[in-house]
Amino acid sequence: MTENTQTPSAPTSELPTQYAPAEVEGKLYERWVERGYFTADPASEKPAYTIVIPPPNVTGSLHLGHAFQHTLMDALTRRKRMQGYESLWLPGMDHAGIATQNKVEQQLAEEGKSRHDLGREEFVERVWQWKEEYGGKILGQMRRLGDGVDWSRERFTMDEGLSKAVQTIFKKLFDDGLIYRAERIINWCPRCLTAISDIEVEYQEDAGELVSITYGEGEDTLVVATTRAETMLGDTAIAVHPDDERYRHLVGKLIKLPLTDRSIPVVADTHVDPEFGTGCVKVTPAHDPNDFAIGQRHGLPNMTVMDEHGVITVHGPFLGLDRFEARSAIVGALREQGRIVAEKRPYLHSVGHCSRCRTTVEPRLSLQWWVKVDTLAKAAGDAVRDGRVAIHPQEMEKRYFDWVDNLNDWCISRQLWWGHRIPVWYGPDGEVLCVGPDDEAPTGEGWTQDTDVLDTWFSSGLWPFSTLGWPEKTPDLEKFYSTDVLVTGHDIIFFWVARMMMFGLYAMDGEPPFKTIALTGLVRDERGKKMSKSFGNVVDPLDWMDKYGSDAVRFTLAKGANPGTDVPIGEDWVQASRNFANKIWNATRFALMNGATIEGELPPVEKMSATDRWILSRLNKTVAQVDAYYEDFQFSKLSEALYHFAWDEVFDWYVELSKTTFFAGGEGAEVSGRVLGEVLDTTLRLLHPVVPFVTETLWTTLTGGESLVVAAWPKDSGFRDEAAETEIENLQAVVTEVRRFRADQGLQPGQKVPARLDLAGTALAAHEAAIRQLLRLQPEGEEFHATATLPVAGATVALDLSGTIDVAAERKRLSKDLAAAEKEKQQAVAKLGNEAFLAKAPDNVVDKIKGRLAKAETDIARIQAQLDALPAA
């Protein structure tokens, strides 16, 4: 249970009759920040616990995905702080190169301008102004959610310290031969006018056309099929498989390329699948990654036929046409020449789109900067394989290994103006000079800096150590690196996690950036559907916070958080969590009004009732269970455990069972008041990391303590009383069974019924008054006539229903229900006994009928028991 580290006092004030989150949350949060509870001290002798926030885009606002992950990170850091750790949750934002530049370019477009009208320097200044005015909206929204981050350490991926870190690691990689410049096929966005990485390309099924074209003349003809006819202008070969007998005689020959005055060779390459299509492939090395590889193997020329806007650049009738216009024009010209031998439209095929602007991506040969990743990726894989880094849940390791074990070199240059500019200068005589943060950049005539900037993920890949002061050996870096847990979605293993692993291990001498990678799923709507503006199911978490309170949103998200799996969420669930917060509030009000206290030591066990011992035993088991779930990142299970313990066991059972004791007064009431105070104190502490606001208000009122943020986390005292647990479980069984029977007989919850309780020889005898109160059972009286007898848990409860229900009408109703259930059973048995039906019916249909049979059998047993319990007609 709880170690009280603060001197308790009497309750500080009475609680209002209703909990109003809007009146509490903002004031509480500002009080926590002002008191410095979230500020970590590197000089502290406490063990460190560190989480760095996945930096949201400076353009972003709080969405449910953020709220979900932030709730989990906040819960982890709050609990560790209560456990005595120097807990640091470090906040910050990402400069989001393409997204932010697009925002400002859109703003300029409204003024009738482009970035080129301003020039690079003025445009970048304009972006900084936008960032100061509009950026960082999400930071204020994080306060609404209750994020316990250390605001004194807030960072930005373009701030001075992080810029120094970027230059430092770029030069180190460059000097070690791990950064190089080369002409390769990249993904090019004709709208954003920049290269984008493989993981920034989103594929979708588009309706295009597949055309089969005859190349060559006379007997030397081949047929190739393509969905991108416009690229044929850049074909430099046709490839066939070396073992394909159909075309062996043509290998090495020159074939006439239609619509041009060029001839191209036929080459033999094992990349070609002879079973697919005609077994012939057009080779366009400058516009397709596979073709580029074939071209490299066969020494083919690279012929670029369109510019960065996707406009055709080769001379002829197609010059100046957009790529899609050229596609139609070229197919039309080929059709006129009789070279189209087959057409299929619409032809659904997977097409890459820019994740930022949805433009169709164009594979393009381009001179770019690259990171050589083979050794870096191997180190990232080894760190997980040798146990230095754990991935949770463990089944996600396969996805991680599939990625890092097959990682291609990383294109890190972007043709943007907003971002970390590549620190390389070119001299007038072909010199290439990489400049570090402490080096002087060349200023002589003819020296120019590379115009590209770095991929956003390059700087965010340094986040776990650059935010702590690297490359300087700062106290923060020494105290808080490596970080303990990375909480992030499984969808950015490739974007961010692998980058941080590679850079962290490389820069920090093999020490990984985090000890555990805790992967979460994605938030979906209540039907499990992806949230999308086009679906109309996107929810602004701030709307729910306004309506139900931040605690309700947090608790709903935590209850859905099973490791690695997606999280469905609906407004009804948030409303239910709001009801839970209200239940905590009302129960604590009742407790305070009835003498609940934390003053003094707990009374000796021998003075406690079985009910007192039961709840303390259950409390300690819950503490142990919640701790185990936290260590395994089982947020859903720990939230469910707390929910059922608080609502069911504390509020619905212990408080109700204790009412007779409180009303009777005396020593028993004092003992139960102290036990109830202890239970509430510990329960509020356990709940605090997930629902911080309502628990803080209640706990400070109950205990007079300073704040739950800096209170001690509960410990399992080891107290167990299995006998008391069994005794109360039997009591619960009696109450539950009689309540069910009353409901089945149509009795109102408050309707009183004469009853005889035979509890002799059981521990339940001591609870007769509580049982009668909970079940609204009157003494039996002189004219008592038992019309129903319920044996349960070794006891017998006899009820006289003669004056409360119309026995004949009830028997008629139940007989009708019984007949319907028996008919349902007969129909299900008949179908399941029909071999012909079973042979044809799908498994799900058979399973449904089996379910109907099981339900019918349960209904029959239940209804028959109700009939048997009725008095004779």
Coordinates of N, CA and C in Angstrom, one line a residue, residues 135-336:
G135 N 2.8 28.5 -35.8 CA 3.3 27.2 -35.5 C 3.2 27.0 -34.0
G136 N 3.3 25.7 -33.7 CA 3.3 25.3 -32.3 C 1.9 25.4 -31.6
K137 N 0.9 25.4 -32.3 CA -0.5 25.4 -31.8 C -0.7 24.2 -30.9
I138 N 0.0 23.1 -31.3 CA -0.2 21.9 -30.5 C 0.4 21.9 -29.1
L139 N 1.4 22.8 -28.9 CA 2.0 22.9 -27.6 C 1.0 23.3 -26.5
G140 N 0.2 24.3 -26.9 CA -0.9 24.7 -25.9 C -1.9 23.7 -25.7
Q141 N -2.2 22.9 -26.7 CA -3.2 21.8 -26.6 C -2.7 20.7 -25.8
M142 N -1.4 20.5 -25.7 CA -0.8 19.5 -24.9 C -1.0 19.8 -23.4
R143 N -1.1 21.1 -23.1 CA -1.3 21.5 -21.7 C -2.8 21.2 -21.3
R144 N -3.7 21.3 -22.3 CA -5.1 20.9 -22.1 C -5.2 19.5 -21.7
L145 N -4.4 18.6 -22.4 CA -4.5 17.2 -22.1 C -3.8 16.8 -20.8
G146 N -3.0 17.7 -20.2 CA -2.3 17.4 -19.0 C -0.9 16.9 -19.1
D147 N -0.3 17.1 -20.3 CA 1.1 16.5 -20.5 C 2.0 17.1 -19.5
G148 N 2.6 16.2 -18.7 CA 3.6 16.6 -17.7 C 5.0 16.7 -18.2
V149 N 5.2 17.6 -19.2 CA 6.5 17.7 -19.9 C 7.3 18.8 -19.2
D150 N 8.6 18.7 -19.4 CA 9.5 19.7 -18.8 C 9.6 20.9 -19.8
W151 N 8.8 21.9 -19.7 CA 8.7 23.0 -20.6 C 10.0 23.8 -20.7
S152 N 10.8 23.7 -19.6 CA 12.1 24.4 -19.6 C 13.1 23.8 -20.6
R153 N 12.8 22.6 -21.1 CA 13.7 22.0 -22.1 C 13.1 21.8 -23.5
E154 N 12.1 22.6 -23.7 CA 11.4 22.5 -25.0 C 12.4 22.8 -26.2
R155 N 12.4 21.9 -27.2 CA 13.3 22.0 -28.3 C 12.6 22.1 -29.6
F156 N 13.3 22.6 -30.7 CA 12.8 22.7 -32.0 C 13.9 22.2 -32.9
T157 N 13.6 21.4 -33.9 CA 14.6 20.8 -34.8 C 15.4 21.7 -35.6
M158 N 15.1 23.0 -35.6 CA 15.9 24.0 -36.3 C 16.5 25.0 -35.3
D159 N 16.4 24.7 -34.0 CA 17.0 25.7 -33.1 C 18.5 25.6 -33.2
E160 N 19.2 26.5 -32.5 CA 20.7 26.6 -32.6 C 21.4 25.4 -32.2
G161 N 21.0 24.8 -31.1 CA 21.7 23.6 -30.6 C 21.5 22.4 -31.5
L162 N 20.3 22.2 -32.0 CA 20.0 21.1 -32.9 C 20.7 21.3 -34.3
S163 N 20.8 22.5 -34.7 CA 21.5 22.8 -36.0 C 22.9 22.4 -35.8
K164 N 23.5 22.7 -34.7 CA 24.9 22.3 -34.5 C 25.1 20.8 -34.5
A165 N 24.1 20.1 -33.9 CA 24.2 18.7 -33.9 C 24.1 18.1 -35.3
V166 N 23.2 18.7 -36.1 CA 23.1 18.2 -37.5 C 24.3 18.4 -38.3
Q167 N 25.0 19.6 -38.2 CA 26.2 19.8 -38.9 C 27.3 18.9 -38.4
T168 N 27.3 18.6 -37.1 CA 28.4 17.8 -36.5 C 28.3 16.4 -37.1
I169 N 27.1 15.8 -37.0 CA 27.0 14.4 -37.5 C 27.1 14.3 -39.0
F170 N 26.7 15.3 -39.7 CA 26.8 15.3 -41.2 C 28.3 15.2 -41.5
K171 N 29.1 16.0 -40.9 CA 30.5 16.0 -41.2 C 31.2 14.7 -40.8
K172 N 30.8 14.2 -39.6 CA 31.4 12.9 -39.1 C 31.0 11.8 -40.1
L173 N 29.8 11.7 -40.6 CA 29.4 10.7 -41.5 C 30.2 10.9 -42.9
F174 N 30.3 12.2 -43.3 CA 31.0 12.5 -44.5 C 32.5 12.1 -44.4
D175 N 33.1 12.4 -43.3 CA 34.5 12.1 -43.2 C 34.7 10.6 -43.1
D176 N 33.7 9.9 -42.6 CA 33.8 8.4 -42.4 C 33.4 7.7 -43.7
G177 N 33.1 8.5 -44.8 CA 32.7 7.9 -46.0 C 31.3 7.3 -46.0
L178 N 30.5 7.7 -45.1 CA 29.1 7.2 -45.0 C 28.1 8.1 -45.6
I179 N 28.5 9.3 -46.1 CA 27.7 10.2 -46.8 C 28.4 10.5 -48.2
Y180 N 27.6 10.3 -49.2 CA 28.2 10.5 -50.6 C 27.2 11.1 -51.5
R181 N 27.6 11.6 -52.6 CA 26.7 12.2 -53.6 C 26.8 11.4 -54.9
A182 N 25.6 11.1 -55.4 CA 25.6 10.2 -56.6 C 24.3 10.4 -57.4
E183 N 24.3 10.0 -58.6 CA 23.1 10.1 -59.5 C 22.4 8.8 -59.4
R184 N 21.2 8.8 -58.9 CA 20.4 7.6 -58.8 C 18.9 7.9 -59.1
I185 N 18.2 6.9 -59.2 CA 16.7 7.0 -59.4 C 16.1 7.4 -58.0
I186 N 15.4 8.4 -58.0 CA 14.7 8.8 -56.7 C 13.2 9.0 -57.0
N187 N 12.5 9.1 -55.9 CA 11.0 9.5 -56.0 C 11.0 11.0 -56.1
W188 N 10.4 11.5 -57.1 CA 10.3 13.0 -57.3 C 8.9 13.4 -57.3
C189 N 8.6 14.5 -56.5 CA 7.3 15.1 -56.5 C 7.2 16.3 -57.4
P190 N 6.5 16.3 -58.6 CA 6.5 17.4 -59.5 C 5.8 18.6 -58.9
R191 N 5.0 18.4 -57.8 CA 4.3 19.5 -57.2 C 5.2 20.2 -56.1
C192 N 5.8 19.4 -55.2 CA 6.7 19.9 -54.2 C 8.1 20.2 -54.7
L193 N 8.4 19.7 -55.9 CA 9.6 19.9 -56.6 C 10.8 19.5 -55.7
T194 N 10.7 18.3 -55.2 CA 11.8 17.8 -54.4 C 11.8 16.3 -54.4
A195 N 12.9 15.7 -54.1 CA 13.0 14.3 -53.9 C 12.3 13.9 -52.6
I196 N 11.7 12.8 -52.5 CA 11.1 12.3 -51.3 C 11.5 10.8 -51.1
S197 N 11.6 10.4 -49.9 CA 12.1 9.0 -49.6 C 11.0 8.0 -49.9
D198 N 11.4 6.7 -50.0 CA 10.5 5.6 -50.2 C 9.3 5.6 -49.2
I199 N 9.6 6.0 -48.0 CA 8.6 5.9 -46.9 C 7.7 7.1 -46.9
E200 N 8.0 8.1 -47.8 CA 7.1 9.2 -47.9 C 6.2 9.1 -49.2
V201 N 6.2 7.9 -49.8 CA 5.4 7.6 -50.9 C 4.3 6.7 -50.5
E202 N 3.0 7.1 -50.8 CA 1.9 6.3 -50.4 C 1.3 5.7 -51.7
Y203 N 1.1 4.4 -51.7 CA 0.6 3.7 -52.9 C -0.9 3.5 -52.8
Q204 N -1.6 3.7 -53.9 CA -3.0 3.4 -54.0 C -3.3 2.9 -55.4
E205 N -4.5 2.2 -55.5 CA -4.9 1.6 -56.8 C -5.5 2.7 -57.6
D206 N -4.9 3.0 -58.7 CA -5.4 4.0 -59.7 C -5.9 3.3 -61.0
A207 N -6.8 3.9 -61.6 CA -7.3 3.4 -62.9 C -6.6 4.0 -64.0
G208 N -5.6 3.2 -64.6 CA -4.8 3.7 -65.7 C -5.2 2.9 -67.0
E209 N -4.1 2.8 -67.9 CA -4.3 2.0 -69.1 C -3.0 1.2 -69.3
L210 N -3.2 0.0 -69.8 CA -2.1 -0.9 -70.1 C -2.1 -1.1 -71.7
V211 N -1.1 -0.6 -72.3 CA -1.0 -0.7 -73.8 C 0.1 -1.6 -74.2
S212 N -0.1 -2.5 -75.2 CA 0.9 -3.3 -75.8 C 1.4 -2.7 -77.1
I213 N 2.7 -2.5 -77.2 CA 3.3 -1.8 -78.3 C 4.3 -2.7 -79.1
T214 N 4.2 -2.6 -80.4 CA 5.1 -3.3 -81.3 C 6.4 -2.4 -81.5
Y215 N 7.5 -3.0 -81.1 CA 8.8 -2.3 -81.4 C 9.5 -3.1 -82.6
G216 N 10.3 -2.3 -83.4 CA 11.0 -3.0 -84.5 C 10.2 -3.0 -85.8
E217 N 10.9 -3.6 -86.8 CA 10.3 -3.7 -88.1 C 10.5 -5.2 -88.6
G218 N 9.6 -5.5 -89.5 CA 9.7 -6.8 -90.2 C 9.7 -8.0 -89.2
E219 N 10.7 -8.9 -89.5 CA 10.8 -10.1 -88.6 C 11.4 -9.7 -87.2
D220 N 12.1 -8.6 -87.2 CA 12.7 -8.2 -85.9 C 11.8 -7.3 -85.1
T221 N 10.7 -7.9 -84.7 CA 9.7 -7.1 -83.9 C 9.5 -7.8 -82.5
L222 N 9.2 -7.0 -81.6 CA 8.9 -7.4 -80.2 C 7.7 -6.6 -79.7
V223 N 7.0 -7.2 -78.8 CA 5.8 -6.5 -78.2 C 6.1 -6.3 -76.7
V224 N 6.0 -5.1 -76.3 CA 6.1 -4.7 -74.8 C 4.8 -4.1 -74.3
A225 N 4.5 -4.3 -73.1 CA 3.3 -3.7 -72.5 C 3.8 -2.6 -71.4
T226 N 3.1 -1.5 -71.3 CA 3.5 -0.5 -70.4 C 2.2 0.3 -70.0
T227 N 2.3 0.8 -68.7 CA 1.3 1.8 -68.2 C 1.8 3.2 -68.3
R228 N 3.0 3.4 -68.7 CA 3.6 4.7 -68.8 C 4.2 4.9 -70.2
A229 N 3.3 5.0 -71.2 CA 3.8 5.1 -72.6 C 4.7 6.3 -72.8
E230 N 4.5 7.4 -72.0 CA 5.3 8.6 -72.3 C 6.8 8.4 -72.0
T231 N 7.1 7.4 -71.2 CA 8.6 7.2 -70.9 C 9.3 6.4 -72.1
M232 N 8.5 5.9 -73.1 CA 9.2 5.2 -74.1 C 10.2 6.1 -74.9
L233 N 9.9 7.4 -74.8 CA 10.8 8.3 -75.5 C 12.2 8.3 -74.9
G234 N 12.3 7.7 -73.7 CA 13.7 7.6 -73.1 C 14.1 6.2 -73.0
D235 N 13.5 5.2 -73.7 CA 14.0 3.8 -73.8 C 15.4 3.8 -74.4
T236 N 16.2 3.0 -73.8 CA 17.6 2.8 -74.4 C 17.9 1.3 -74.6
A237 N 16.9 0.4 -74.3 CA 17.0 -1.0 -74.6 C 15.7 -1.7 -74.4
I238 N 15.7 -3.0 -75.0 CA 14.6 -3.9 -74.6 C 15.3 -5.1 -74.0
A239 N 14.7 -5.6 -72.8 CA 15.4 -6.7 -72.1 C 14.5 -8.0 -72.2
V240 N 15.2 -9.1 -72.4 CA 14.5 -10.4 -72.4 C 15.3 -11.3 -71.4
H241 N 14.7 -12.4 -71.0 CA 15.5 -13.3 -70.2 C 16.5 -14.1 -71.0
P242 N 17.7 -14.4 -70.4 CA 18.7 -15.1 -71.2 C 18.3 -16.5 -71.7
D243 N 17.4 -17.1 -70.9 CA 17.0 -18.5 -71.3 C 15.7 -18.6 -72.1
D244 N 15.2 -17.4 -72.5 CA 14.0 -17.4 -73.3 C 14.3 -17.7 -74.8
E245 N 14.0 -18.9 -75.2 CA 14.3 -19.3 -76.6 C 13.6 -18.5 -77.7
R246 N 12.5 -17.9 -77.3 CA 11.8 -17.1 -78.3 C 12.6 -15.9 -78.8
Y247 N 13.4 -15.3 -78.0 CA 14.1 -14.1 -78.3 C 15.6 -14.2 -78.4
R248 N 16.1 -15.4 -78.2 CA 17.6 -15.6 -78.1 C 18.2 -15.0 -79.4
H249 N 17.6 -15.2 -80.5 CA 18.2 -14.8 -81.8 C 18.3 -13.3 -81.9
L250 N 17.5 -12.6 -81.1 CA 17.5 -11.1 -81.2 C 18.4 -10.4 -80.3
V251 N 18.9 -11.2 -79.3 CA 19.8 -10.6 -78.3 C 21.1 -10.0 -79.0
G252 N 21.3 -8.7 -78.7 CA 22.5 -8.1 -79.3 C 22.1 -7.3 -80.6
K253 N 20.9 -7.5 -81.1 CA 20.5 -6.8 -82.3 C 19.9 -5.4 -81.9
L254 N 19.9 -4.5 -82.9 CA 19.3 -3.2 -82.7 C 17.9 -3.2 -83.2
I255 N 16.9 -2.7 -82.5 CA 15.5 -2.6 -82.8 C 15.1 -1.2 -82.9
K256 N 14.3 -0.9 -83.9 CA 13.8 0.4 -84.2 C 12.8 0.9 -83.1
L257 N 13.1 2.0 -82.4 CA 12.2 2.6 -81.4 C 11.2 3.4 -82.1
P258 N 9.9 3.1 -81.9 CA 8.8 3.9 -82.6 C 8.8 5.3 -82.2
L259 N 8.3 6.2 -83.1 CA 8.2 7.6 -82.9 C 9.5 8.4 -82.8
T260 N 10.6 7.7 -83.0 CA 11.9 8.3 -82.9 C 12.8 7.9 -84.0
D261 N 13.9 8.5 -84.1 CA 14.9 8.1 -85.2 C 16.0 7.3 -84.6
R262 N 15.7 6.7 -83.4 CA 16.7 5.9 -82.7 C 16.5 4.4 -82.8
S263 N 17.5 3.6 -82.7 CA 17.4 2.2 -82.6 C 18.1 1.8 -81.3
I264 N 17.5 0.8 -80.6 CA 18.0 0.4 -79.3 C 18.3 -1.1 -79.3
P265 N 19.2 -1.5 -78.4 CA 19.6 -2.9 -78.4 C 18.7 -3.8 -77.6
V266 N 18.7 -5.1 -77.9 CA 18.0 -6.1 -77.1 C 19.1 -6.7 -76.2
V267 N 18.8 -6.7 -74.9 CA 19.8 -7.2 -73.9 C 19.1 -8.4 -73.2
A268 N 20.0 -9.3 -72.7 CA 19.5 -10.4 -71.9 C 19.8 -10.1 -70.4
D269 N 18.7 -10.2 -69.6 CA 18.9 -9.9 -68.2 C 18.0 -10.8 -67.4
T270 N 18.5 -11.3 -66.3 CA 17.7 -12.3 -65.5 C 16.6 -11.6 -64.7
H271 N 16.6 -10.3 -64.6 CA 15.5 -9.6 -63.9 C 14.2 -9.8 -64.6
V272 N 14.2 -10.1 -65.9 CA 13.0 -10.2 -66.7 C 12.3 -11.6 -66.4
D273 N 11.0 -11.5 -66.2 CA 10.2 -12.7 -65.9 C 9.7 -13.2 -67.3
P274 N 10.2 -14.3 -67.8 CA 9.7 -14.8 -69.2 C 8.2 -15.2 -69.2
E275 N 7.7 -15.5 -68.0 CA 6.3 -15.9 -67.9 C 5.3 -14.8 -67.8
F276 N 5.8 -13.6 -67.6 CA 4.9 -12.4 -67.4 C 4.7 -11.7 -68.8
G277 N 3.5 -11.5 -69.2 CA 3.2 -10.8 -70.5 C 3.9 -11.5 -71.6
T278 N 4.6 -10.7 -72.5 CA 5.2 -11.2 -73.6 C 6.7 -11.7 -73.3
G279 N 7.1 -11.4 -72.1 CA 8.5 -11.8 -71.7 C 9.5 -10.7 -72.2
C280 N 9.0 -9.6 -72.7 CA 9.9 -8.5 -73.2 C 9.6 -7.2 -72.3
V281 N 10.6 -6.5 -71.9 CA 10.5 -5.4 -71.1 C 11.2 -4.2 -71.7
K282 N 10.5 -3.0 -71.8 CA 11.2 -1.8 -72.2 C 12.1 -1.3 -71.1
V283 N 13.2 -0.8 -71.4 CA 14.2 -0.4 -70.4 C 14.4 1.2 -70.6
T284 N 14.0 1.9 -69.5 CA 14.1 3.4 -69.5 C 14.9 3.7 -68.2
P285 N 16.2 3.7 -68.3 CA 17.0 3.8 -67.1 C 16.9 5.1 -66.3
A286 N 16.5 6.2 -67.0 CA 16.4 7.5 -66.3 C 15.1 7.7 -65.6
H287 N 14.1 6.7 -65.8 CA 12.8 6.9 -65.2 C 12.2 5.7 -64.6
D288 N 13.0 4.7 -64.2 CA 12.5 3.6 -63.5 C 13.6 2.9 -62.7
P289 N 13.4 2.6 -61.4 CA 14.5 2.1 -60.6 C 15.0 0.7 -61.1
N290 N 14.1 -0.2 -61.5 CA 14.5 -1.5 -62.0 C 15.3 -1.3 -63.3
D291 N 14.8 -0.4 -64.2 CA 15.4 -0.2 -65.4 C 16.8 0.4 -65.2
F292 N 16.9 1.3 -64.2 CA 18.2 1.9 -63.9 C 19.2 0.8 -63.6
A293 N 18.8 -0.2 -62.8 CA 19.7 -1.3 -62.4 C 20.1 -2.1 -63.6
I294 N 19.1 -2.4 -64.5 CA 19.5 -3.1 -65.7 C 20.5 -2.3 -66.6
G295 N 20.2 -1.0 -66.7 CA 21.1 -0.1 -67.4 C 22.5 -0.1 -66.9
Q296 N 22.7 -0.2 -65.5 CA 24.0 -0.2 -64.9 C 24.7 -1.5 -65.3
R297 N 24.0 -2.6 -65.3 CA 24.6 -3.9 -65.6 C 25.0 -4.0 -67.0
H298 N 24.3 -3.3 -67.9 CA 24.6 -3.4 -69.4 C 25.3 -2.2 -70.0
G299 N 25.6 -1.2 -69.2 CA 26.2 0.0 -69.7 C 25.4 0.8 -70.6
L300 N 24.1 0.9 -70.3 CA 23.2 1.6 -71.2 C 23.2 3.1 -70.8
P301 N 22.9 4.0 -71.8 CA 22.9 5.4 -71.5 C 21.6 5.7 -70.7
N302 N 21.7 6.8 -69.9 CA 20.5 7.3 -69.2 C 19.9 8.5 -69.9
M303 N 18.7 8.4 -70.4 CA 18.1 9.5 -71.2 C 16.9 10.0 -70.5
T304 N 17.1 11.3 -70.0 CA 16.0 11.9 -69.3 C 15.1 12.6 -70.3
V305 N 13.8 12.4 -70.2 CA 12.8 12.9 -71.2 C 11.8 13.8 -70.6
M306 N 11.9 14.1 -69.3 CA 11.0 15.1 -68.7 C 11.7 15.9 -67.6
D307 N 11.2 17.1 -67.4 CA 11.9 18.0 -66.4 C 11.2 17.8 -65.0
E308 N 11.6 18.6 -64.0 CA 11.2 18.5 -62.7 C 9.7 18.7 -62.5
H309 N 9.0 19.4 -63.5 CA 7.6 19.6 -63.4 C 6.8 18.4 -64.1
G310 N 7.5 17.5 -64.6 CA 6.8 16.4 -65.3 C 6.4 16.8 -66.7
V311 N 7.2 17.7 -67.3 CA 7.0 18.1 -68.7 C 8.0 17.5 -69.7
I312 N 7.5 17.0 -70.8 CA 8.4 16.4 -71.8 C 9.4 17.4 -72.3
T313 N 10.7 16.9 -72.4 CA 11.8 17.8 -72.8 C 12.5 17.4 -74.1
V314 N 12.2 16.2 -74.6 CA 12.8 15.8 -75.8 C 12.2 16.5 -77.0
H315 N 13.0 16.7 -78.1 CA 12.5 17.4 -79.2 C 11.5 16.5 -80.0
G316 N 10.6 17.2 -80.7 CA 9.6 16.5 -81.5 C 8.2 17.0 -81.2
P317 N 7.2 16.3 -81.6 CA 5.8 16.7 -81.5 C 5.3 16.7 -80.0
F318 N 6.0 16.1 -79.1 CA 5.5 16.0 -77.7 C 6.3 16.9 -76.8
L319 N 7.2 17.7 -77.3 CA 7.9 18.7 -76.5 C 7.0 19.7 -75.8
G320 N 7.2 19.8 -74.5 CA 6.4 20.8 -73.8 C 5.1 20.3 -73.2
L321 N 4.7 19.0 -73.5 CA 3.5 18.4 -73.0 C 3.7 17.9 -71.6
D322 N 2.7 18.1 -70.8 CA 2.7 17.5 -69.4 C 2.7 16.0 -69.6
R323 N 3.3 15.3 -68.6 CA 3.5 13.8 -68.7 C 2.2 13.1 -69.1
F324 N 1.0 13.5 -68.5 CA -0.2 12.8 -68.7 C -0.8 13.2 -70.1
E325 N -0.6 14.4 -70.5 CA -1.0 14.8 -71.9 C -0.2 14.0 -72.9
A326 N 1.1 13.9 -72.6 CA 2.0 13.2 -73.5 C 1.6 11.7 -73.6
R327 N 1.2 11.1 -72.5 CA 0.8 9.7 -72.5 C -0.3 9.5 -73.6
S328 N -1.4 10.3 -73.5 CA -2.5 10.2 -74.5 C -2.0 10.5 -75.9
A329 N -1.2 11.5 -76.1 CA -0.7 11.9 -77.4 C 0.1 10.8 -78.0
I330 N 1.0 10.2 -77.2 CA 1.9 9.1 -77.7 C 1.1 7.9 -78.1
V331 N 0.1 7.5 -77.2 CA -0.7 6.3 -77.5 C -1.5 6.6 -78.8
G332 N -2.0 7.8 -79.0 CA -2.7 8.1 -80.2 C -1.8 8.0 -81.4
A333 N -0.6 8.5 -81.3 CA 0.4 8.5 -82.5 C 0.7 7.0 -82.8
L334 N 0.9 6.2 -81.8 CA 1.2 4.8 -82.0 C 0.0 4.0 -82.6
R335 N -1.2 4.4 -82.2 CA -2.3 3.8 -82.8 C -2.5 4.1 -84.3
E336 N -2.2 5.4 -84.7 CA -2.2 5.7 -86.1 C -1.2 4.9 -86.9

